[in-house]
Coordinates of C-alpha atoms in Angstrom, one line a residue:
X23 CA 19.5 37.3 73.2
X24 CA 19.3 40.2 75.6
X25 CA 19.7 43.6 73.8
X26 CA 21.6 46.6 74.9
X27 CA 19.9 50.0 75.0
X28 CA 22.0 52.6 73.3
X29 CA 21.0 56.1 74.5
X30 CA 21.5 58.7 71.8
X31 CA 21.1 62.3 71.1
X32 CA 20.2 63.6 67.6
X33 CA 20.2 67.3 67.2
X34 CA 18.2 66.9 63.9
X35 CA 15.6 64.7 65.6
X36 CA 15.3 66.9 68.7
X37 CA 14.8 70.0 66.7
X38 CA 11.5 68.6 65.4
X39 CA 10.0 68.7 68.8
X40 CA 11.0 72.2 69.9
X41 CA 8.2 74.0 67.9
X42 CA 5.6 71.9 69.7
X43 CA 6.8 73.3 73.0
X44 CA 4.5 76.3 73.3
X45 CA 4.5 79.2 75.7
X46 CA 1.9 77.4 77.9
X47 CA 4.3 74.5 78.3
X48 CA 7.2 76.8 79.2
X49 CA 5.1 78.4 81.9
X50 CA 4.1 75.0 83.4
X51 CA 7.3 72.9 82.9
X52 CA 10.1 75.3 82.1
X53 CA 12.2 76.0 79.0
X54 CA 13.1 73.4 76.5
X55 CA 16.3 71.7 77.6
X56 CA 19.5 72.6 75.9
X57 CA 21.8 70.3 74.0
X58 CA 24.2 70.3 77.0
X59 CA 21.4 69.5 79.4
X60 CA 20.3 66.5 77.4
X61 CA 23.8 65.2 77.0
X62 CA 24.4 65.5 80.7
X63 CA 21.1 63.7 81.4
X64 CA 22.1 60.8 79.2
X65 CA 25.4 60.4 81.2
X66 CA 23.5 60.3 84.4
X67 CA 20.7 58.0 83.3
X68 CA 23.0 55.4 81.7
X69 CA 24.4 53.8 84.9
X70 CA 20.9 53.9 86.5
X71 CA 19.5 51.9 83.6
X72 CA 22.5 49.5 83.4
X73 CA 21.6 48.2 86.9
X74 CA 18.2 47.1 85.6
X75 CA 18.8 46.4 82.0
X76 CA 19.7 42.7 81.8
X77 CA 17.3 41.5 84.5
X78 CA 14.3 43.5 83.2
X79 CA 14.8 42.7 79.5
X80 CA 15.5 39.0 80.3
X81 CA 12.3 38.8 82.4
X82 CA 10.2 40.5 79.7
X83 CA 11.3 37.9 77.2
X84 CA 10.9 34.9 79.5
X85 CA 7.5 36.1 80.8
X86 CA 6.0 36.6 77.4
X87 CA 7.8 33.8 75.5
X88 CA 8.9 36.4 73.0
X89 CA 12.5 36.9 71.8
X90 CA 14.3 40.2 71.4
X91 CA 15.2 40.4 67.7
X92 CA 17.9 43.1 67.9
X93 CA 21.2 43.1 69.7
X94 CA 21.0 46.9 70.1
X95 CA 18.0 49.2 70.5
X96 CA 18.6 52.8 69.9
X97 CA 16.8 55.1 72.3
X98 CA 16.7 58.7 71.3
X99 CA 16.6 61.2 74.2
X100 CA 14.9 64.5 73.5
X101 CA 14.1 67.5 75.6
X102 CA 10.4 67.2 75.8
X103 CA 9.0 64.7 73.3
X104 CA 6.1 62.5 74.4
X105 CA 7.7 59.0 74.8
X106 CA 6.9 56.5 72.1
X107 CA 8.2 53.1 70.9
X108 CA 9.2 53.3 67.3
X109 CA 11.7 54.8 67.0
X110 CA 12.2 54.4 70.7
X111 CA 12.1 57.9 72.0
X112 CA 12.2 59.3 75.5
X113 CA 12.3 62.7 77.1
X114 CA 14.0 64.1 80.2
X115 CA 12.2 63.5 83.5
X116 CA 13.5 65.1 86.7
X117 CA 12.5 61.9 88.5
X118 CA 14.9 59.3 87.1
X119 CA 13.0 56.4 88.5
X120 CA 10.0 57.6 86.5
X121 CA 12.3 57.8 83.4
X122 CA 13.2 54.1 84.0
X123 CA 9.5 53.1 84.5
X124 CA 8.5 55.0 81.3
X125 CA 11.3 53.4 79.4
X126 CA 10.2 49.9 80.5
X127 CA 6.6 50.7 79.3
X128 CA 7.9 51.7 75.9
X129 CA 10.2 48.6 75.7
X130 CA 7.2 46.3 76.3
X131 CA 5.7 48.0 73.1
X132 CA 9.1 47.4 71.3
X133 CA 9.0 43.7 72.3
X134 CA 5.5 43.4 70.8
X135 CA 6.6 45.3 67.6
X136 CA 9.6 43.0 67.1
X137 CA 7.2 40.0 67.4
X138 CA 4.3 41.3 65.4
X139 CA 3.6 37.9 63.7
X140 CA 3.4 36.1 67.1
X141 CA 1.3 38.8 68.8
X142 CA -1.2 39.5 66.0
X143 CA -3.7 36.8 67.0
X144 CA -3.9 38.2 70.6
X145 CA -4.2 41.8 69.5
X146 CA -6.8 40.9 66.9
X147 CA -8.8 39.1 69.6
X148 CA -8.7 42.0 72.1
X149 CA -9.2 44.7 69.5
X150 CA -12.1 43.1 67.6
X151 CA -13.8 41.0 70.2
X152 CA -12.9 41.0 73.9
X153 CA -12.5 44.8 74.4
X154 CA -14.1 46.0 71.2
X155 CA -16.2 48.6 73.1
X156 CA -13.1 50.2 74.6
X157 CA -11.1 52.9 72.9
X158 CA -8.2 51.7 70.7
X159 CA -5.5 53.2 73.0
X160 CA -7.1 51.5 76.0
X161 CA -7.2 48.1 74.2
X162 CA -3.6 48.0 73.2
X163 CA -2.4 49.2 76.7
X164 CA -4.2 46.4 78.6
X165 CA -1.4 43.8 78.0
X166 CA 1.3 46.5 78.4
X167 CA 0.0 47.6 81.8
X168 CA -0.5 44.0 82.9
X169 CA 3.1 43.0 82.0
X170 CA 4.4 46.3 83.5
X171 CA 2.6 45.6 86.8
X172 CA 4.3 42.2 86.9
X173 CA 7.7 44.0 86.5
X174 CA 6.9 46.6 89.1
X175 CA 6.1 44.0 91.7
X176 CA 9.0 41.7 90.9
X177 CA 11.8 44.3 90.7
X178 CA 10.6 47.6 92.2
X179 CA 7.9 48.7 94.7
X180 CA 4.2 49.0 95.0
X181 CA 4.8 52.7 95.7
X182 CA 6.4 53.1 92.2
X183 CA 3.5 51.2 90.7
X184 CA 1.1 53.5 92.4
X185 CA 3.0 56.6 91.0
X186 CA 2.7 55.1 87.5
X187 CA -1.0 54.5 87.9
X188 CA -1.6 58.0 89.3
X189 CA 0.4 59.6 86.5
X190 CA -1.7 57.7 83.9
X191 CA -4.9 59.4 85.1
X192 CA -4.0 62.3 82.8
X193 CA -5.1 60.1 79.9
X194 CA -8.7 58.6 80.1
X195 CA -7.6 55.7 77.8
X196 CA -4.5 54.8 80.0
X197 CA -6.6 55.2 83.1
X198 CA -9.2 52.8 81.8
X199 CA -6.6 50.3 80.8
X200 CA -5.3 50.3 84.4
X201 CA -8.9 49.8 85.7
X202 CA -9.3 46.7 83.5
X203 CA -5.9 45.3 84.6
X204 CA -6.7 45.8 88.2
X205 CA -10.2 44.4 88.0
X206 CA -9.4 41.4 85.8
X207 CA -6.0 40.7 87.4
X208 CA -2.7 41.2 85.7
X209 CA -1.8 37.5 86.0
X210 CA -5.0 36.5 84.2
X211 CA -4.3 38.9 81.4
X212 CA -0.8 37.7 81.0
X213 CA -1.9 34.1 80.9
X214 CA -4.4 34.8 78.2
X215 CA -1.8 36.7 76.2
X216 CA 0.6 33.8 76.4
X217 CA -2.2 31.4 75.4
X218 CA -3.2 33.3 72.3
X219 CA 0.2 34.2 70.8
X220 CA 1.7 31.8 68.3

């Protein structure tokens, strides 16, 4: 089963992020987007995502041997929330390719969450043994980045991959995860992931 991503706007949900948007953020990135701006953005991003949806979600499932468990995944679009996977939440990005890439990153997390029982042995291994000296956020992002790199190289470009890696330098944990993926090889990490999941 390949799910459909249902982009949604919730005024109640979005309001919870506005107080976090401080003056320093406004100076750097501009005002918090209005309801109309977010709704317009959703209309623009839908057809861009639809071109990628089936092939990317199918590939993620086949690559990992994990099944999508829901026919529809709600994705809440907010003005400026930091993206996260549960509930799947995205923010507006001017660069729509970057939005798609960020969405795929979060969907890899979603696939893991939907298959917690199957993925627990692998995560237990990398968290308590193989990468126990790394920070937690680094450990959990090693398989995410490895799988995402595979998707970048199969469906997109190395330039987009480089943009993603460069962007992740803002976070020492994300940056370190990319260093591990690139030094160990994304293919090797994926192979070990598949071997250790039930």
